[in-house]
Amino acid sequence: MDIKLRSAALLALGFTGGMSFQAQAAEKGVVAECAVVMDAATQKVLSRKGQCDKRFTPASTFKVPLAVIGFDKNILQSEHEPVWQWKPEMEAPERDRIAVDPARWLEKSVVWYSREITKQLGQKQFSEAVAALDYGNKDVSGRAGKQDGLTGSWIGSSLEISPDEQVQFLNKLVHETLPVSKQAQQKTKAAMTVLMSEKGWKVTGKTGAARLRDAKGNFVGKQHLGWFVGWAEKDGRQLVFANMKAFDKPTEMSPGLFIRSQFLKNFDQ
């Protein structure tokens, strides 16, 4: 089988929740972390270490459920449709001022494309769709008084999810048992980034990155959060995983990419 090899990039920044992070991990510079792996066939948790029941901003990992919603509502049609062109009124870094399709959106974490999907949904339908997926705390209201639920509730704002909940959601996607059409779930999986690990696992996943904030919305020093979530396949086995780490200072690369690189190098079960 031909495997699509794509590199992933990150954009989303921000974290809320008011959590007090203490040094709990042996790895230098890590102030909070979780790594959880579930066997997709048996739903048995094979390994679980760290703060796996604590909720964090999903950041760019939210693009996975948003893709499911977008395909289910016929806003998205296929891996490469629709192609939307960046417009000057859309806030975006220089690298994202391009034409984007669903696969590129997921690969490059293009925030303006997410906002075009949520804008077409509208706040009511967006809120109902996220609630139907039972995704994290299901809160896409945004920051109090900001009316920004459609533009960034998943970026250091009201929406939060734990690593345990990420695995449960992804396991349903793998088995196509989410409360949406099977076609929407199949199209989402087809559009996601696929990589090979050094130990021969075919890995389908999504990164995410965030700068940590306290309960008042202020940045917590230089602390950053990173995610890598998805599933891995090898020799007929399929394992669902979620990895999260919070660092006390910026990493050499975006934290989601850093966690992904560690996963691809070391993962084996």
PDB file of C-alpha atoms in Angstrom:
ATOM      1  CA  MET A   1       0.000   0.000   0.000  1.00  0.00           C
ATOM      2  CA  ASP A   2       1.297   3.419  -0.893  1.00  0.00           C
ATOM      3  CA  ILE A   3       1.619   5.628   2.162  1.00  0.00           C
ATOM      4  CA  LYS A   4       1.194   9.368   1.901  1.00  0.00           C
ATOM      5  CA  LEU A   5       4.067  11.057   3.642  1.00  0.00           C
ATOM      6  CA  ARG A   6       3.291  14.562   4.765  1.00  0.00           C
ATOM      7  CA  SER A   7       5.060  16.909   7.131  1.00  0.00           C
ATOM      8  CA  ALA A   8       2.950  18.661   9.780  1.00  0.00           C
ATOM      9  CA  ALA A   9       3.168  22.307  10.872  1.00  0.00           C
ATOM     10  CA  LEU A  10       1.553  24.189  13.751  1.00  0.00           C
ATOM     11  CA  LEU A  11      -0.075  27.512  14.378  1.00  0.00           C
ATOM     12  CA  ALA A  12      -2.621  27.620  17.203  1.00  0.00           C
ATOM     13  CA  LEU A  13      -1.490  29.336  20.409  1.00  0.00           C
ATOM     14  CA  GLY A  14      -3.114  29.727  23.824  1.00  0.00           C
ATOM     15  CA  PHE A  15      -4.272  27.834  26.944  1.00  0.00           C
ATOM     16  CA  THR A  16      -6.755  28.380  29.723  1.00  0.00           C
ATOM     17  CA  GLY A  17      -8.030  26.444  32.681  1.00  0.00           C
ATOM     18  CA  GLY A  18      -6.371  27.991  35.696  1.00  0.00           C
ATOM     19  CA  MET A  19      -4.355  24.884  36.464  1.00  0.00           C
ATOM     20  CA  SER A  20      -1.327  25.090  38.761  1.00  0.00           C
ATOM     21  CA  PHE A  21       1.474  23.211  37.045  1.00  0.00           C
ATOM     22  CA  GLN A  22       4.109  21.646  39.269  1.00  0.00           C
ATOM     23  CA  ALA A  23       7.234  19.788  38.219  1.00  0.00           C
ATOM     24  CA  GLN A  24       5.977  16.207  38.006  1.00  0.00           C
ATOM     25  CA  ALA A  25       8.019  14.736  35.206  1.00  0.00           C
ATOM     26  CA  ALA A  26      11.552  13.453  35.235  1.00  0.00           C
ATOM     27  CA  GLU A  27      12.356  14.947  31.821  1.00  0.00           C
ATOM     28  CA  LYS A  28      14.103  18.276  32.149  1.00  0.00           C
ATOM     29  CA  GLY A  29      11.878  21.242  31.380  1.00  0.00           C
ATOM     30  CA  VAL A  30       8.614  19.258  31.422  1.00  0.00           C
ATOM     31  CA  VAL A  31       6.099  20.497  33.998  1.00  0.00           C
ATOM     32  CA  ALA A  32       3.088  18.347  33.021  1.00  0.00           C
ATOM     33  CA  GLU A  33       2.631  15.412  30.674  1.00  0.00           C
ATOM     34  CA  CYS A  34       0.572  12.405  29.626  1.00  0.00           C
ATOM     35  CA  ALA A  35       1.119   9.476  27.288  1.00  0.00           C
ATOM     36  CA  VAL A  36      -1.761   7.048  26.834  1.00  0.00           C
ATOM     37  CA  VAL A  37      -2.117   4.156  24.372  1.00  0.00           C
ATOM     38  CA  MET A  38      -5.226   2.021  23.766  1.00  0.00           C
ATOM     39  CA  ASP A  39      -5.655  -1.114  21.674  1.00  0.00           C
ATOM     40  CA  ALA A  40      -8.365  -0.192  19.169  1.00  0.00           C
ATOM     41  CA  ALA A  41      -9.597  -3.789  18.836  1.00  0.00           C
ATOM     42  CA  THR A  42      -9.987  -4.607  22.527  1.00  0.00           C
ATOM     43  CA  GLN A  43     -10.242  -1.031  23.891  1.00  0.00           C
ATOM     44  CA  LYS A  44      -7.742  -2.109  26.535  1.00  0.00           C
ATOM     45  CA  VAL A  45      -5.444   0.677  27.760  1.00  0.00           C
ATOM     46  CA  LEU A  46      -1.932  -0.650  27.182  1.00  0.00           C
ATOM     47  CA  SER A  47      -0.068   2.187  28.865  1.00  0.00           C
ATOM     48  CA  ARG A  48      -1.047   5.367  30.674  1.00  0.00           C
ATOM     49  CA  LYS A  49       1.376   7.721  32.373  1.00  0.00           C
ATOM     50  CA  GLY A  50       0.955  11.264  33.672  1.00  0.00           C
ATOM     51  CA  GLN A  51      -1.941  13.728  33.968  1.00  0.00           C
ATOM     52  CA  CYS A  52      -4.181  11.952  31.492  1.00  0.00           C
ATOM     53  CA  ASP A  53      -7.499  13.009  33.019  1.00  0.00           C
ATOM     54  CA  LYS A  54      -6.693  16.740  33.087  1.00  0.00           C
ATOM     55  CA  ARG A  55      -8.262  18.929  30.412  1.00  0.00           C
ATOM     56  CA  PHE A  56      -6.263  21.272  28.208  1.00  0.00           C
ATOM     57  CA  THR A  57      -6.975  23.420  25.195  1.00  0.00           C
ATOM     58  CA  PRO A  58      -7.026  21.124  22.142  1.00  0.00           C
ATOM     59  CA  ALA A  59      -5.389  23.761  19.914  1.00  0.00           C
ATOM     60  CA  SER A  60      -4.852  22.331  16.424  1.00  0.00           C
ATOM     61  CA  THR A  61      -5.884  18.796  17.397  1.00  0.00           C
ATOM     62  CA  PHE A  62      -9.434  20.198  17.247  1.00  0.00           C
ATOM     63  CA  LYS A  63      -9.123  20.219  13.480  1.00  0.00           C
ATOM     64  CA  VAL A  64      -9.884  16.492  13.544  1.00  0.00           C
ATOM     65  CA  PRO A  65     -13.415  16.801  15.023  1.00  0.00           C
ATOM     66  CA  LEU A  66     -13.936  19.983  13.006  1.00  0.00           C
ATOM     67  CA  ALA A  67     -13.133  18.025   9.846  1.00  0.00           C
ATOM     68  CA  VAL A  68     -15.666  15.372  10.869  1.00  0.00           C
ATOM     69  CA  ILE A  69     -18.278  18.093  11.332  1.00  0.00           C
ATOM     70  CA  GLY A  70     -17.323  19.851   8.108  1.00  0.00           C
ATOM     71  CA  PHE A  71     -17.654  16.672   6.043  1.00  0.00           C
ATOM     72  CA  ASP A  72     -20.877  15.672   7.781  1.00  0.00           C
ATOM     73  CA  LYS A  73     -22.463  19.066   7.048  1.00  0.00           C
ATOM     74  CA  ASN A  74     -21.260  18.983   3.405  1.00  0.00           C
ATOM     75  CA  ILE A  75     -19.097  22.070   3.875  1.00  0.00           C
ATOM     76  CA  LEU A  76     -16.129  19.872   2.964  1.00  0.00           C
ATOM     77  CA  GLN A  77     -16.442  17.399   0.102  1.00  0.00           C
ATOM     78  CA  SER A  78     -13.204  15.408  -0.190  1.00  0.00           C
ATOM     79  CA  GLU A  79      -9.528  15.363   0.665  1.00  0.00           C
ATOM     80  CA  HIS A  80      -8.915  18.090  -1.917  1.00  0.00           C
ATOM     81  CA  GLU A  81     -12.279  19.883  -2.039  1.00  0.00           C
ATOM     82  CA  PRO A  82     -13.129  22.622  -1.458  1.00  0.00           C
ATOM     83  CA  VAL A  83     -10.099  24.732  -2.266  1.00  0.00           C
ATOM     84  CA  TRP A  84     -10.448  28.127  -0.617  1.00  0.00           C
ATOM     85  CA  GLN A  85      -8.185  31.061  -1.349  1.00  0.00           C
ATOM     86  CA  TRP A  86      -6.830  33.257   1.406  1.00  0.00           C
ATOM     87  CA  LYS A  87      -8.253  36.790   1.348  1.00  0.00           C
ATOM     88  CA  PRO A  88      -6.623  39.964   2.716  1.00  0.00           C
ATOM     89  CA  GLU A  89      -9.274  40.372   5.414  1.00  0.00           C
ATOM     90  CA  MET A  90      -8.319  36.974   6.886  1.00  0.00           C
ATOM     91  CA  GLU A  91      -5.786  37.127   9.712  1.00  0.00           C
ATOM     92  CA  ALA A  92      -2.929  34.773   8.806  1.00  0.00           C
ATOM     93  CA  PRO A  93       0.875  34.541   8.774  1.00  0.00           C
ATOM     94  CA  GLU A  94       2.583  34.929   5.416  1.00  0.00           C
ATOM     95  CA  ARG A  95       2.997  31.160   4.959  1.00  0.00           C
ATOM     96  CA  ASP A  96      -0.774  30.608   5.129  1.00  0.00           C
ATOM     97  CA  ARG A  97      -1.750  33.249   2.578  1.00  0.00           C
ATOM     98  CA  ILE A  98      -2.331  30.601  -0.046  1.00  0.00           C
ATOM     99  CA  ALA A  99      -5.009  28.365  -1.523  1.00  0.00           C
ATOM    100  CA  VAL A 100      -5.900  25.580   0.936  1.00  0.00           C
ATOM    101  CA  ASP A 101      -7.811  22.302   0.663  1.00  0.00           C
ATOM    102  CA  PRO A 102      -8.831  19.965   3.547  1.00  0.00           C
ATOM    103  CA  ALA A 103      -5.641  17.876   3.412  1.00  0.00           C
ATOM    104  CA  ARG A 104      -3.395  20.947   3.407  1.00  0.00           C
ATOM    105  CA  TRP A 105      -5.500  22.519   6.182  1.00  0.00           C
ATOM    106  CA  LEU A 106      -4.908  19.513   8.417  1.00  0.00           C
ATOM    107  CA  GLU A 107      -1.257  19.181   7.441  1.00  0.00           C
ATOM    108  CA  LYS A 108      -0.322  22.838   7.882  1.00  0.00           C
ATOM    109  CA  SER A 109      -2.795  23.770  10.661  1.00  0.00           C
ATOM    110  CA  VAL A 110      -4.260  26.711   8.760  1.00  0.00           C
ATOM    111  CA  VAL A 111      -6.408  28.644  11.250  1.00  0.00           C
ATOM    112  CA  TRP A 112      -8.256  30.810   8.725  1.00  0.00           C
ATOM    113  CA  TYR A 113      -9.586  27.665   7.010  1.00  0.00           C
ATOM    114  CA  SER A 114     -10.982  26.447  10.350  1.00  0.00           C
ATOM    115  CA  ARG A 115     -12.706  29.794  10.801  1.00  0.00           C
ATOM    116  CA  GLU A 116     -14.289  29.593   7.352  1.00  0.00           C
ATOM    117  CA  ILE A 117     -15.811  26.236   8.340  1.00  0.00           C
ATOM    118  CA  THR A 118     -17.130  27.504  11.682  1.00  0.00           C
ATOM    119  CA  LYS A 119     -18.469  30.672  10.037  1.00  0.00           C
ATOM    120  CA  GLN A 120     -20.516  28.579   7.640  1.00  0.00           C
ATOM    121  CA  LEU A 121     -21.800  26.493  10.540  1.00  0.00           C
ATOM    122  CA  GLY A 122     -22.849  29.434  12.681  1.00  0.00           C
ATOM    123  CA  GLN A 123     -22.635  29.448  16.474  1.00  0.00           C
ATOM    124  CA  LYS A 124     -25.779  27.384  17.137  1.00  0.00           C
ATOM    125  CA  GLN A 125     -25.004  24.592  14.693  1.00  0.00           C
ATOM    126  CA  PHE A 126     -21.309  24.621  15.703  1.00  0.00           C
ATOM    127  CA  SER A 127     -22.180  24.241  19.384  1.00  0.00           C
ATOM    128  CA  GLU A 128     -24.697  21.479  18.694  1.00  0.00           C
ATOM    129  CA  ALA A 129     -22.252  19.561  16.484  1.00  0.00           C
ATOM    130  CA  VAL A 130     -19.433  19.639  19.067  1.00  0.00           C
ATOM    131  CA  ALA A 131     -21.863  18.576  21.802  1.00  0.00           C
ATOM    132  CA  ALA A 132     -23.102  15.694  19.632  1.00  0.00           C
ATOM    133  CA  LEU A 133     -19.526  14.422  19.313  1.00  0.00           C
ATOM    134  CA  ASP A 134     -19.183  14.574  23.125  1.00  0.00           C
ATOM    135  CA  TYR A 135     -15.822  16.290  22.600  1.00  0.00           C
ATOM    136  CA  GLY A 136     -14.148  17.282  25.888  1.00  0.00           C
ATOM    137  CA  ASN A 137     -16.138  19.827  27.873  1.00  0.00           C
ATOM    138  CA  LYS A 138     -18.123  20.678  24.702  1.00  0.00           C
ATOM    139  CA  ASP A 139     -17.835  24.417  25.436  1.00  0.00           C
ATOM    140  CA  VAL A 140     -17.376  26.494  22.267  1.00  0.00           C
ATOM    141  CA  SER A 141     -18.772  29.701  23.743  1.00  0.00           C
ATOM    142  CA  GLY A 142     -15.365  31.418  23.687  1.00  0.00           C
ATOM    143  CA  ARG A 143     -14.021  33.932  26.178  1.00  0.00           C
ATOM    144  CA  ALA A 144     -16.513  35.796  28.351  1.00  0.00           C
ATOM    145  CA  GLY A 145     -17.696  38.964  26.646  1.00  0.00           C
ATOM    146  CA  LYS A 146     -15.515  38.450  23.551  1.00  0.00           C
ATOM    147  CA  GLN A 147     -18.048  36.718  21.267  1.00  0.00           C
ATOM    148  CA  ASP A 148     -15.216  34.705  19.745  1.00  0.00           C
ATOM    149  CA  GLY A 149     -16.582  31.177  20.010  1.00  0.00           C
ATOM    150  CA  LEU A 150     -16.621  30.746  16.230  1.00  0.00           C
ATOM    151  CA  THR A 151     -13.136  32.145  15.717  1.00  0.00           C
ATOM    152  CA  GLY A 152     -11.099  30.551  18.462  1.00  0.00           C
ATOM    153  CA  SER A 153     -12.909  28.743  21.286  1.00  0.00           C
ATOM    154  CA  TRP A 154     -10.501  25.836  20.702  1.00  0.00           C
ATOM    155  CA  ILE A 155      -7.384  28.054  20.934  1.00  0.00           C
ATOM    156  CA  GLY A 156      -6.627  28.750  24.581  1.00  0.00           C
ATOM    157  CA  SER A 157     -10.242  29.541  25.313  1.00  0.00           C
ATOM    158  CA  SER A 158     -13.389  27.756  26.533  1.00  0.00           C
ATOM    159  CA  LEU A 159     -13.009  24.357  24.837  1.00  0.00           C
ATOM    160  CA  GLU A 160     -10.843  21.832  26.686  1.00  0.00           C
ATOM    161  CA  ILE A 161     -10.207  18.088  26.452  1.00  0.00           C
ATOM    162  CA  SER A 162      -8.108  15.563  28.362  1.00  0.00           C
ATOM    163  CA  PRO A 163      -5.715  13.041  26.787  1.00  0.00           C
ATOM    164  CA  ASP A 164      -8.039  10.249  27.986  1.00  0.00           C
ATOM    165  CA  GLU A 165     -10.931  11.936  26.176  1.00  0.00           C
ATOM    166  CA  GLN A 166      -8.811  12.420  23.046  1.00  0.00           C
ATOM    167  CA  VAL A 167      -8.218   8.664  22.917  1.00  0.00           C
ATOM    168  CA  GLN A 168     -11.914   7.874  23.394  1.00  0.00           C
ATOM    169  CA  PHE A 169     -12.890  10.271  20.614  1.00  0.00           C
ATOM    170  CA  LEU A 170     -10.240   8.973  18.217  1.00  0.00           C
ATOM    171  CA  ASN A 171     -11.157   5.355  18.944  1.00  0.00           C
ATOM    172  CA  LYS A 172     -14.715   6.122  17.832  1.00  0.00           C
ATOM    173  CA  LEU A 173     -13.367   7.760  14.678  1.00  0.00           C
ATOM    174  CA  VAL A 174     -11.181   4.729  13.935  1.00  0.00           C
ATOM    175  CA  HIS A 175     -14.226   2.456  14.238  1.00  0.00           C
ATOM    176  CA  GLU A 176     -16.507   5.004  12.512  1.00  0.00           C
ATOM    177  CA  THR A 177     -18.977   4.980  15.404  1.00  0.00           C
ATOM    178  CA  LEU A 178     -19.249   8.735  15.934  1.00  0.00           C
ATOM    179  CA  PRO A 179     -22.843  10.044  15.635  1.00  0.00           C
ATOM    180  CA  VAL A 180     -22.326  11.315  12.098  1.00  0.00           C
ATOM    181  CA  SER A 181     -22.250   9.657   8.687  1.00  0.00           C
ATOM    182  CA  LYS A 182     -19.641   6.958   8.098  1.00  0.00           C
ATOM    183  CA  GLN A 183     -18.703   8.806   4.920  1.00  0.00           C
ATOM    184  CA  ALA A 184     -17.772  11.908   6.934  1.00  0.00           C
ATOM    185  CA  GLN A 185     -15.531   9.811   9.172  1.00  0.00           C
ATOM    186  CA  GLN A 186     -13.922   8.025   6.229  1.00  0.00           C
ATOM    187  CA  LYS A 187     -13.201  11.311   4.461  1.00  0.00           C
ATOM    188  CA  THR A 188     -11.685  12.787   7.616  1.00  0.00           C
ATOM    189  CA  LYS A 189      -9.314   9.850   7.993  1.00  0.00           C
ATOM    190  CA  ALA A 190      -8.370  10.032   4.305  1.00  0.00           C
ATOM    191  CA  ALA A 191      -7.445  13.718   4.661  1.00  0.00           C
ATOM    192  CA  MET A 192      -5.274  13.326   7.765  1.00  0.00           C
ATOM    193  CA  THR A 193      -1.483  13.352   7.763  1.00  0.00           C
ATOM    194  CA  VAL A 194       0.195   9.926   7.549  1.00  0.00           C
ATOM    195  CA  LEU A 195       3.820   9.235   8.538  1.00  0.00           C
ATOM    196  CA  MET A 196       6.083   6.226   9.174  1.00  0.00           C
ATOM    197  CA  SER A 197       7.784   5.720  12.526  1.00  0.00           C
ATOM    198  CA  GLU A 198      11.372   4.510  12.794  1.00  0.00           C
ATOM    199  CA  LYS A 199      10.104   1.163  14.102  1.00  0.00           C
ATOM    200  CA  GLY A 200       7.764   0.527  11.220  1.00  0.00           C
ATOM    201  CA  TRP A 201       4.420   1.871  12.454  1.00  0.00           C
ATOM    202  CA  LYS A 202       2.125   3.656  10.014  1.00  0.00           C
ATOM    203  CA  VAL A 203       1.040   6.677  12.041  1.00  0.00           C
ATOM    204  CA  THR A 204      -1.996   8.855  11.311  1.00  0.00           C
ATOM    205  CA  GLY A 205      -2.040  11.862  13.591  1.00  0.00           C
ATOM    206  CA  LYS A 206      -2.477  15.534  14.370  1.00  0.00           C
ATOM    207  CA  THR A 207      -0.222  17.900  16.248  1.00  0.00           C
ATOM    208  CA  GLY A 208      -1.215  20.876  18.348  1.00  0.00           C
ATOM    209  CA  ALA A 209       0.632  23.638  20.189  1.00  0.00           C
ATOM    210  CA  ALA A 210      -0.319  26.210  22.787  1.00  0.00           C
ATOM    211  CA  ARG A 211       1.155  28.813  25.052  1.00  0.00           C
ATOM    212  CA  LEU A 212      -0.085  28.310  28.609  1.00  0.00           C
ATOM    213  CA  ARG A 213      -2.371  30.825  30.291  1.00  0.00           C
ATOM    214  CA  ASP A 214      -3.669  31.136  33.840  1.00  0.00           C
ATOM    215  CA  ALA A 215      -7.325  31.459  34.891  1.00  0.00           C
ATOM    216  CA  LYS A 216      -7.253  35.200  34.165  1.00  0.00           C
ATOM    217  CA  GLY A 217      -6.004  34.665  30.635  1.00  0.00           C
ATOM    218  CA  ASN A 218      -2.446  35.812  31.297  1.00  0.00           C
ATOM    219  CA  PHE A 219       0.529  33.915  29.895  1.00  0.00           C
ATOM    220  CA  VAL A 220       2.243  31.663  32.446  1.00  0.00           C
ATOM    221  CA  GLY A 221       5.852  32.707  31.946  1.00  0.00           C
ATOM    222  CA  LYS A 222       7.179  31.029  28.825  1.00  0.00           C
ATOM    223  CA  GLN A 223       5.345  27.737  29.343  1.00  0.00           C
ATOM    224  CA  HIS A 224       4.160  25.966  26.211  1.00  0.00           C
ATOM    225  CA  LEU A 225       1.939  22.946  25.614  1.00  0.00           C
ATOM    226  CA  GLY A 226       2.252  20.393  22.826  1.00  0.00           C
ATOM    227  CA  TRP A 227      -0.002  17.596  21.546  1.00  0.00           C
ATOM    228  CA  PHE A 228       0.376  14.657  19.202  1.00  0.00           C
ATOM    229  CA  VAL A 229      -2.709  12.417  18.904  1.00  0.00           C
ATOM    230  CA  GLY A 230      -3.885   9.752  16.488  1.00  0.00           C
ATOM    231  CA  TRP A 231      -3.479   6.049  15.785  1.00  0.00           C
ATOM    232  CA  ALA A 232      -0.691   3.686  14.724  1.00  0.00           C
ATOM    233  CA  GLU A 233      -0.903   0.495  12.644  1.00  0.00           C
ATOM    234  CA  LYS A 234       1.518  -2.413  12.262  1.00  0.00           C
ATOM    235  CA  ASP A 235       1.216  -6.166  11.670  1.00  0.00           C
ATOM    236  CA  GLY A 236      -2.572  -6.095  11.869  1.00  0.00           C
ATOM    237  CA  ARG A 237      -2.625  -4.151  15.136  1.00  0.00           C
ATOM    238  CA  GLN A 238      -4.167  -0.704  15.535  1.00  0.00           C
ATOM    239  CA  LEU A 239      -3.342   1.428  18.574  1.00  0.00           C
ATOM    240  CA  VAL A 240      -4.905   4.779  19.466  1.00  0.00           C
ATOM    241  CA  PHE A 241      -2.731   7.280  21.325  1.00  0.00           C
ATOM    242  CA  ALA A 242      -2.567  10.750  22.841  1.00  0.00           C
ATOM    243  CA  ASN A 243       0.632  12.474  23.895  1.00  0.00           C
ATOM    244  CA  MET A 244       0.752  15.803  25.707  1.00  0.00           C
ATOM    245  CA  LYS A 245       3.589  17.710  27.353  1.00  0.00           C
ATOM    246  CA  ALA A 246       3.838  21.152  28.918  1.00  0.00           C
ATOM    247  CA  PHE A 247       7.294  22.743  28.881  1.00  0.00           C
ATOM    248  CA  ASP A 248       8.566  25.501  31.160  1.00  0.00           C
ATOM    249  CA  LYS A 249      10.115  27.344  28.217  1.00  0.00           C
ATOM    250  CA  PRO A 250       9.956  27.309  24.410  1.00  0.00           C
ATOM    251  CA  THR A 251      11.363  24.225  22.706  1.00  0.00           C
ATOM    252  CA  GLU A 252      13.755  24.347  19.755  1.00  0.00           C
ATOM    253  CA  MET A 253      10.861  23.526  17.459  1.00  0.00           C
ATOM    254  CA  SER A 254       7.122  23.956  17.995  1.00  0.00           C
ATOM    255  CA  PRO A 255       6.184  21.690  20.936  1.00  0.00           C
ATOM    256  CA  GLY A 256       3.708  19.638  18.926  1.00  0.00           C
ATOM    257  CA  LEU A 257       6.333  18.899  16.289  1.00  0.00           C
ATOM    258  CA  PHE A 258       8.837  18.110  19.034  1.00  0.00           C
ATOM    259  CA  ILE A 259       6.477  15.586  20.662  1.00  0.00           C
ATOM    260  CA  ARG A 260       5.666  14.095  17.273  1.00  0.00           C
ATOM    261  CA  SER A 261       9.356  13.665  16.445  1.00  0.00           C
ATOM    262  CA  GLN A 262       9.927  11.863  19.769  1.00  0.00           C
ATOM    263  CA  PHE A 263       6.920   9.637  19.137  1.00  0.00           C
ATOM    264  CA  LEU A 264       8.015   8.674  15.627  1.00  0.00           C
ATOM    265  CA  LYS A 265      11.486   7.849  16.891  1.00  0.00           C
ATOM    266  CA  ASN A 266      10.611   5.881  20.020  1.00  0.00           C
ATOM    267  CA  PHE A 267       7.066   4.480  19.784  1.00  0.00           C
ATOM    268  CA  ASP A 268       6.641   0.718  19.949  1.00  0.00           C
ATOM    269  CA  GLN A 269       4.269  -1.640  21.739  1.00  0.00           C
TER     270      GLN A 269
END
